Amino acid sequence: MSNSTLPTLPATDRPEAAARLRDALLGASFTADGLLDLLGAPAYAALARSETVPALRATRGDTPLETLVRLFLLQQPVPHARVRHVLPVAACVESGWLATVGGDEVAATVDVRPYGGPGGEDWFIVSDLGCAVGGAGGIASREEGVVLGVGGASTTLAGITVRTPVAAALDLGTGSGIQALHAAQHATRVTATDVNPRALHITALTLALSGAPAADLREGSLFDPVRDDETYDLIVSNPPFVISPGARLTYRDGGMGGDDLCRSLVQEAGERLREGGFAQFLANWQHVEGEDWQDRLRSWVPRGCDAWIVQREVQDVTQYAELWLRDAGDHRGDPAAYEALYDAWLDEFEARKVKAVGFGWITLRRTDSDAPSITVEEWPHPVEQPLGDTVRAHFDRVDQLRALDDAALLAAHFRLADEVIQEQVGLPGAEDPEHVVLRQHRGMRRATKVDTVGAGFAGVCDGSLSAGRILDAIAQLVGEDPVLLRDRTPAQIRLLVEQGFLEPVD
């Protein structure tokens, strides 16, 4: 791959220059909070949509922060005399962060965008100019090796990742380095790979400018750069998952047919995980005519792994093609060329009998159980990020339920999880509700229908009585045979525990 037409990147062998630049940025409050205060919420939100006019209007002054916003976020040339009061200009030019233009002005060579870490850290994400985010207008460059910054997919993966201290973490397809940056906060050693050498260079810049430890950076596709004897406690990947005809853009098109890249990534992850380790991915998958999409995904799960797969969205093939054609800005070019590309996407889907494309999260956990748990579900509703603790708790509950047969389940004690409420749905004035819904207000924010027994059971679960004793009391109240009730209820209890409505009490 040749990146010769893309701008030259700052040097990675000048850590002192990155440190001085970081100090200057922080000194001028060039942070996520500082930007929000300066720009206001509407202009700040517009930047995330690649719309710069509101921010340009908000930075007409000459304060240090306004100067930095125009320089690094809006990519506007700024007079040298104005910048030298804010930044060590000579050092930034020498190390490549800035370039001299027009004789008396300087311009940024990369996009530098403040990013707030989960613990309040002030980080900076580096990307190619005009490529901090995508959006309806498309990115500013269609060069093959262009490196994007942080978008919605990046923050989604960062939010669902399990954050526990680990010895070794692997970020596959690191891009601008956001997942490696997060992992560096709780992993002793971070390895980051990418098929695009420019992405590895930018990841090094992101880590250095954010004050994070350097990562072990390796060039190559998927697991190719990983040695046969290497295993990890955590593997994360926001891969080039777009299902497209050909591979025009490295950051999004994996170059394999259909959803084969995502399938390969998931299937090969199992042997790279240490016992108890997690692998977490974003992915697209095909909905093929005559095939159950859930069965398709179950077939991806490697042996020796529990899995939790959540489909968050489904688009028909026309919506999907339009989304990614706009992402690349193809709709803004020659109409005939756009129509030809659109037609090629539909030809590809028709040949594969694909009727829709799903998007979602895939989490694997290495287990020594003889009966791995595979949960595949659809949940398109709002959730509460970050979800890392929710993901970890799901697998903890899988372990707890796996250890309990029905007799042990009925002898166990449970409590209603925090932030769960009960809703009764029915016509006004009716003596009895049509149905009862349990609803979570945290984490996945699930809602599930329960029958009268399920509602009564959940309502009195405070950990003091065993499940069996609660069912016996309910049987007496409703006039049902307690033996029959004990026989038919464990499946409902298991589902409520699995989905986080009930928590086992030690």
XYZ file of C-alpha atoms in Angstrom:
506
model
C 0.000 0.000 0.000
C 1.258 3.465 -0.827
C 0.421 6.460 1.310
C 2.663 8.806 -0.699
C -0.109 11.313 -1.483
C -1.076 11.733 2.179
C 0.642 14.416 4.299
C 3.840 13.535 6.129
C 3.121 12.672 9.766
C 4.878 14.047 12.858
C 7.941 12.141 14.002
C 7.444 9.385 16.567
C 11.044 9.479 17.799
C 10.670 12.888 19.451
C 8.863 12.144 22.731
C 10.029 15.429 24.234
C 8.239 17.360 21.467
C 4.984 15.475 22.122
C 5.364 16.138 25.851
C 5.886 19.873 25.302
C 2.923 20.030 22.953
C 0.761 18.181 25.470
C 1.724 20.627 28.238
C 0.862 23.568 25.998
C -2.511 22.099 25.029
C -3.443 21.432 28.645
C -2.189 24.864 29.695
C -4.637 26.485 27.267
C -7.534 24.218 28.405
C -7.589 22.470 25.033
C -9.620 19.663 26.598
C -13.088 18.189 26.113
C -14.451 20.342 28.938
C -12.578 23.408 27.713
C -14.003 23.025 24.215
C -17.544 22.661 25.527
C -17.155 25.839 27.582
C -15.719 27.772 24.644
C -17.950 26.583 21.821
C -21.201 25.867 23.613
C -23.190 22.665 23.236
C -24.609 23.240 19.712
C -21.253 24.070 18.078
C -19.522 21.284 20.037
C -22.097 18.748 18.850
C -21.812 20.043 15.282
C -18.095 19.164 15.260
C -19.036 15.533 15.852
C -21.079 15.738 12.634
C -18.122 17.212 10.730
C -19.840 20.590 10.595
C -17.335 23.384 11.306
C -19.192 26.647 10.630
C -20.562 27.049 14.206
C -17.073 26.475 15.657
C -15.526 28.952 13.209
C -18.015 31.567 14.376
C -17.217 30.806 18.013
C -13.443 31.223 17.566
C -13.174 34.688 16.074
C -11.163 35.966 19.026
C -7.456 35.606 19.757
C -7.344 33.668 23.028
C -4.919 30.716 23.231
C -7.794 28.215 23.205
C -9.414 29.785 20.152
C -6.065 29.683 18.369
C -5.633 25.968 19.089
C -9.176 25.134 18.010
C -8.668 26.863 14.669
C -5.287 25.196 14.220
C -5.908 21.571 15.194
C -9.688 21.048 14.994
C -10.671 23.358 12.159
C -7.369 23.041 10.247
C -7.117 26.760 9.531
C -3.703 28.393 8.909
C -2.859 30.746 11.768
C -0.277 33.578 11.762
C 3.028 32.536 13.268
C 3.015 35.549 15.571
C -0.293 34.437 17.084
C 0.749 30.810 17.588
C 4.147 31.456 19.186
C 2.447 32.795 22.309
C 0.620 29.489 22.702
C 2.898 26.717 21.404
C 6.628 25.983 21.104
C 6.399 26.666 17.371
C 9.987 25.850 16.415
C 9.868 22.470 18.178
C 6.451 21.664 16.673
C 7.637 22.503 13.169
C 10.872 20.586 13.585
C 9.085 17.474 14.880
C 6.370 17.739 12.222
C 3.273 18.636 14.244
C 3.097 21.959 12.397
C 4.146 23.070 8.919
C 5.024 26.546 7.701
C 2.647 27.810 5.003
C 2.400 31.083 3.141
C 5.555 32.489 4.649
C 4.168 33.846 7.929
C 1.559 31.224 8.863
C 1.604 27.713 10.288
C -0.850 24.857 9.824
C -1.431 21.545 11.575
C -0.274 18.388 9.802
C -2.746 16.176 11.673
C -6.093 16.535 13.397
C -5.690 16.602 17.185
C -8.948 16.212 19.088
C -9.429 16.283 22.885
C -11.005 13.145 24.314
C -12.123 12.648 27.902
C -11.025 9.362 29.461
C -13.364 7.313 31.693
C -11.581 8.488 34.831
C -11.548 12.150 33.820
C -8.232 11.868 31.957
C -7.432 14.490 29.330
C -6.423 12.537 26.225
C -5.849 13.522 22.612
C -6.777 11.483 19.542
C -4.685 12.026 16.418
C -6.078 11.381 12.923
C -5.566 12.522 9.372
C -6.665 16.056 8.506
C -10.412 16.297 8.059
C -10.913 12.712 9.189
C -11.648 13.035 12.894
C -15.159 11.729 12.219
C -17.210 10.633 9.237
C -20.800 11.760 8.995
C -23.389 12.454 6.349
C -21.003 14.603 4.371
C -18.349 11.922 4.123
C -14.732 12.139 5.228
C -12.395 14.721 3.758
C -10.135 12.182 2.033
C -10.765 9.037 0.023
C -7.122 7.983 0.018
C -6.727 4.254 0.586
C -4.611 4.545 3.731
C -6.408 7.433 5.430
C -6.755 7.087 9.227
C -9.971 8.209 10.925
C -10.363 9.423 14.473
C -13.038 8.524 16.998
C -16.571 7.846 15.771
C -19.622 6.231 17.275
C -18.333 2.698 16.674
C -15.074 3.475 18.498
C -16.815 4.843 21.578
C -19.313 1.971 21.568
C -16.540 -0.624 21.684
C -14.650 1.317 24.347
C -17.825 1.454 26.429
C -18.691 -2.258 26.277
C -15.132 -3.473 26.945
C -14.543 -5.234 30.262
C -12.120 -3.073 32.274
C -10.321 -5.266 34.782
C -6.555 -5.304 35.421
C -4.885 -7.688 32.964
C -1.347 -8.658 32.035
C -1.692 -8.536 28.239
C -4.170 -6.864 25.877
C -4.371 -6.976 22.072
C -5.967 -4.293 19.881
C -6.539 -5.658 16.363
C -6.908 -2.978 13.686
C -5.916 -0.166 16.015
C -6.631 2.730 13.640
C -6.061 5.976 15.537
C -5.254 4.038 18.718
C -8.311 4.764 20.865
C -8.775 1.150 22.030
C -5.058 0.788 22.772
C -5.205 4.028 24.774
C -8.051 2.703 26.911
C -6.338 -0.668 27.347
C -3.109 0.997 28.481
C -4.903 2.130 31.642
C -5.501 -1.413 32.922
C -3.147 -3.698 30.960
C 0.510 -4.198 31.822
C 1.358 -4.805 28.154
C -0.584 -3.617 25.099
C -0.019 -4.935 21.580
C -1.655 -3.042 18.707
C -1.781 -4.261 15.109
C -2.947 -2.807 11.815
C -2.521 -3.665 8.153
C -2.008 0.072 7.525
C 1.451 1.289 8.648
C 0.132 4.854 8.753
C -2.384 3.787 11.412
C 0.421 2.372 13.571
C 2.298 5.671 13.238
C -0.797 7.636 14.280
C -1.457 5.264 17.201
C 2.048 6.008 18.474
C 1.269 9.737 18.248
C -2.063 9.335 20.077
C -0.423 7.443 22.932
C 2.494 9.863 23.225
C 0.347 13.000 23.125
C -2.030 11.486 25.720
C 0.829 10.703 28.094
C 0.176 6.948 27.885
C 2.802 4.180 27.777
C 3.965 3.133 24.327
C 2.396 -0.003 22.826
C 3.994 -2.890 20.949
C 2.999 -1.895 17.396
C 2.932 -4.567 14.673
C 1.994 -4.382 11.017
C -0.220 -7.069 9.517
C -3.761 -8.319 8.987
C -5.899 -9.733 11.809
C -3.875 -12.245 13.865
C -0.998 -12.513 11.353
C 1.385 -10.347 13.429
C 0.741 -12.441 16.566
C 3.182 -15.269 17.285
C 1.820 -18.796 17.705
C 2.796 -18.905 21.395
C 1.208 -15.550 22.330
C -2.083 -15.384 24.243
C -3.949 -12.498 25.814
C -6.323 -11.685 28.650
C -8.184 -9.154 26.509
C -8.634 -8.854 22.741
C -10.560 -5.935 21.276
C -11.245 -5.008 17.671
C -13.268 -2.453 15.761
C -12.383 -4.125 12.461
C -13.027 -3.000 8.877
C -16.359 -4.797 9.034
C -18.192 -3.157 6.133
C -19.617 -5.715 3.702
C -18.759 -4.201 0.334
C -17.765 -5.128 -3.228
C -13.977 -4.730 -3.238
C -11.720 -3.017 -0.730
C -11.387 0.649 -1.607
C -10.876 2.090 1.888
C -8.570 0.349 4.349
C -10.292 1.789 7.428
C -13.656 0.175 6.614
C -13.390 -2.505 3.867
C -11.867 -5.780 5.009
C -11.216 -7.155 1.531
C -12.862 -10.531 2.194
C -16.129 -11.687 0.682
C -19.344 -10.945 2.575
C -18.925 -11.146 6.344
C -15.967 -13.535 6.172
C -13.598 -11.074 7.854
C -15.752 -10.821 10.974
C -16.307 -14.584 11.012
C -12.568 -15.267 10.732
C -11.792 -12.767 13.461
C -14.231 -14.386 15.884
C -13.297 -17.971 15.059
C -9.550 -17.376 15.400
C -9.835 -15.451 18.670
C -10.548 -18.489 20.842
C -7.071 -19.996 20.649
C -5.513 -16.593 21.398
C -7.369 -16.141 24.691
C -6.093 -17.141 28.098
C -8.454 -18.923 30.469
C -11.116 -16.441 31.590
C -9.990 -13.889 29.004
C -12.387 -11.760 26.955
C -12.468 -10.993 23.237
C -14.807 -8.166 22.241
C -15.644 -7.035 18.722
C -17.969 -4.879 16.696
C -19.192 -6.666 13.584
C -21.562 -6.743 10.636
C -23.235 -9.966 9.538
C -25.369 -11.001 6.618
C -29.033 -11.925 6.839
C -29.191 -14.542 4.101
C -32.398 -15.698 2.484
C -33.523 -19.031 3.931
C -31.062 -18.906 6.857
C -31.580 -17.995 10.523
C -29.172 -15.142 11.322
C -28.822 -16.345 14.911
C -27.734 -19.788 13.745
C -25.218 -18.117 11.442
C -23.619 -16.317 14.380
C -23.672 -19.341 16.661
C -21.605 -21.160 14.044
C -18.911 -18.481 14.383
C -18.274 -19.097 18.088
C -15.026 -21.054 18.628
C -14.869 -24.151 20.813
C -14.038 -23.520 24.454
C -15.704 -20.089 24.569
C -18.846 -18.673 26.097
C -20.426 -16.016 23.876
C -22.844 -13.123 24.188
C -23.882 -11.642 20.832
C -26.218 -8.656 20.645
C -27.706 -7.421 17.380
C -28.244 -3.663 17.752
C -29.462 -2.699 14.295
C -30.603 -4.193 10.983
C -30.635 -2.393 7.626
C -31.981 -3.572 4.319
C -29.385 -3.764 1.557
C -30.362 -0.428 -0.008
C -30.050 1.457 3.287
C -26.752 -0.251 3.960
C -25.238 0.603 0.585
C -26.367 4.226 0.848
C -24.906 4.585 4.330
C -21.405 3.574 3.304
C -21.452 5.342 -0.050
C -22.248 8.541 1.842
C -19.613 7.727 4.440
C -17.006 7.854 1.684
C -18.526 10.985 0.148
C -19.346 9.178 -3.103
C -22.727 10.924 -3.305
C -20.939 14.256 -3.740
C -19.111 13.233 -6.917
C -20.156 12.237 -10.416
C -23.780 10.951 -10.335
C -23.037 8.270 -12.926
C -20.088 6.981 -10.886
C -22.249 6.973 -7.752
C -24.973 4.969 -9.491
C -22.416 2.461 -10.785
C -21.014 1.941 -7.291
C -24.510 1.605 -5.828
C -25.369 -0.958 -8.498
C -22.204 -2.939 -7.716
C -23.198 -3.170 -4.034
C -26.650 -4.471 -4.919
C -25.150 -6.960 -7.392
C -22.919 -8.284 -4.623
C -25.801 -8.703 -2.198
C -28.020 -10.319 -4.823
C -25.313 -12.846 -5.711
C -25.000 -13.807 -2.026
C -28.781 -13.829 -1.445
C -28.350 -11.206 1.262
C -31.565 -9.427 2.199
C -30.289 -7.330 5.123
C -27.198 -6.630 7.224
C -27.026 -6.725 11.008
C -24.712 -4.719 13.259
C -23.831 -5.443 16.839
C -21.453 -6.600 19.551
C -19.753 -9.953 19.976
C -18.140 -10.923 23.283
C -16.295 -14.186 23.833
C -14.924 -15.511 27.120
C -12.558 -18.436 27.300
C -13.962 -21.159 29.563
C -13.001 -24.634 30.703
C -16.655 -25.652 30.950
C -17.821 -28.721 29.059
C -21.058 -26.856 28.251
C -20.246 -23.364 26.932
C -23.054 -20.815 26.961
C -23.967 -19.041 23.704
C -26.536 -16.241 23.900
C -27.591 -14.554 20.650
C -30.242 -11.866 20.956
C -31.627 -8.698 19.427
C -31.778 -5.545 21.544
C -32.135 -2.345 19.451
C -33.233 -0.155 22.362
C -31.199 2.488 24.257
C -28.629 1.256 26.774
C -26.561 2.986 29.443
C -22.862 3.196 28.585
C -20.325 2.250 29.786
C -21.428 -1.389 29.786
C -18.150 -3.116 30.652
C -19.317 -4.037 34.162
C -22.654 -5.232 32.745
C -20.859 -7.502 30.270
C -18.646 -8.968 32.983
C -21.669 -9.498 35.267
C -23.467 -11.371 32.461
C -20.708 -13.955 32.307
C -20.515 -14.154 36.102
C -24.204 -15.078 36.099
C -23.590 -17.633 33.358
C -21.080 -19.342 35.661
C -23.474 -19.230 38.604
C -26.387 -20.688 36.645
C -24.232 -23.347 35.028
C -23.300 -24.643 38.471
C -26.959 -25.034 39.548
C -29.279 -27.827 38.498
C -32.972 -27.186 39.108
C -32.883 -28.564 42.650
C -29.917 -26.358 43.556
C -31.581 -23.384 41.852
C -34.678 -23.762 44.024
C -32.496 -23.994 47.129
C -30.630 -20.791 46.194
C -31.440 -17.270 47.376
C -31.940 -14.305 45.046
C -32.545 -10.580 45.301
C -34.144 -8.133 42.909
C -31.435 -6.117 41.169
C -31.173 -2.390 41.816
C -33.086 0.000 39.549
C -35.670 -2.626 38.524
C -39.298 -1.526 38.521
C -42.545 -3.379 37.864
C -45.143 -2.039 35.413
C -48.701 -3.307 35.126
C -50.197 -2.897 31.667
C -53.918 -3.060 31.022
C -57.092 -1.126 30.369
C -58.018 1.610 32.888
C -60.290 0.290 35.607
C -59.638 -3.370 34.815
C -59.448 -5.593 37.884
C -56.367 -7.435 36.618
C -53.558 -6.229 34.299
C -53.207 -7.734 30.831
C -49.570 -8.365 31.570
C -46.757 -7.364 33.914
C -43.402 -5.970 32.767
C -40.143 -5.850 34.692
C -37.935 -2.983 33.508
C -34.303 -2.114 34.226
C -33.207 1.504 34.476
C -29.485 0.767 34.300
C -27.122 -1.184 32.070
C -28.948 -2.876 29.181
C -32.235 -1.272 30.294
C -34.094 -4.456 29.482
C -37.818 -4.982 29.712
C -39.407 -8.420 29.930
C -42.944 -9.726 30.342
C -43.609 -12.014 33.284
C -46.650 -13.949 34.370
C -48.343 -13.600 37.751
C -45.971 -16.100 39.349
C -42.897 -14.400 37.895
C -44.057 -10.982 39.057
C -44.863 -12.245 42.525
C -41.562 -14.118 42.748
C -39.478 -11.101 41.710
C -41.409 -8.808 44.001
C -40.512 -10.678 47.200
C -36.917 -11.633 46.315
C -34.828 -9.901 48.976
C -32.367 -12.725 49.648
C -33.988 -13.924 52.860
C -35.929 -16.919 51.479
C -34.902 -19.634 49.050
C -36.519 -19.714 45.637
C -38.344 -22.930 46.533
C -39.888 -21.513 49.706
C -41.081 -18.425 47.790
C -42.741 -20.655 45.168
C -44.410 -22.719 47.889
C -45.925 -19.553 49.385
C -47.086 -18.364 45.940
C -48.652 -21.794 45.262
C -50.635 -21.511 48.472
C -51.846 -18.004 47.551
C -52.972 -18.912 44.017
C -54.260 -22.377 44.912
C -51.798 -24.268 42.705
C -50.026 -27.554 43.363
C -46.578 -26.544 44.764
C -44.892 -29.551 43.145
C -46.148 -28.558 39.697
C -45.175 -24.935 40.296
C -41.662 -25.944 41.353
C -41.428 -28.057 38.223
C -42.394 -25.384 35.669
C -40.835 -22.223 37.150
C -37.021 -22.796 37.102
C -36.762 -21.849 33.414
C -38.367 -18.469 34.123
C -36.086 -17.911 37.116
C -33.031 -18.750 35.030
C -34.060 -16.227 32.372
C -34.577 -13.475 34.958
C -31.158 -14.212 36.447
C -29.453 -14.436 33.036
C -30.888 -11.063 32.001
C -29.894 -9.392 35.242
C -33.297 -8.829 36.864
C -32.419 -11.170 39.740
C -29.019 -11.543 41.402
C -27.858 -14.659 43.270
C -27.126 -14.099 46.950
C -24.102 -15.940 48.354
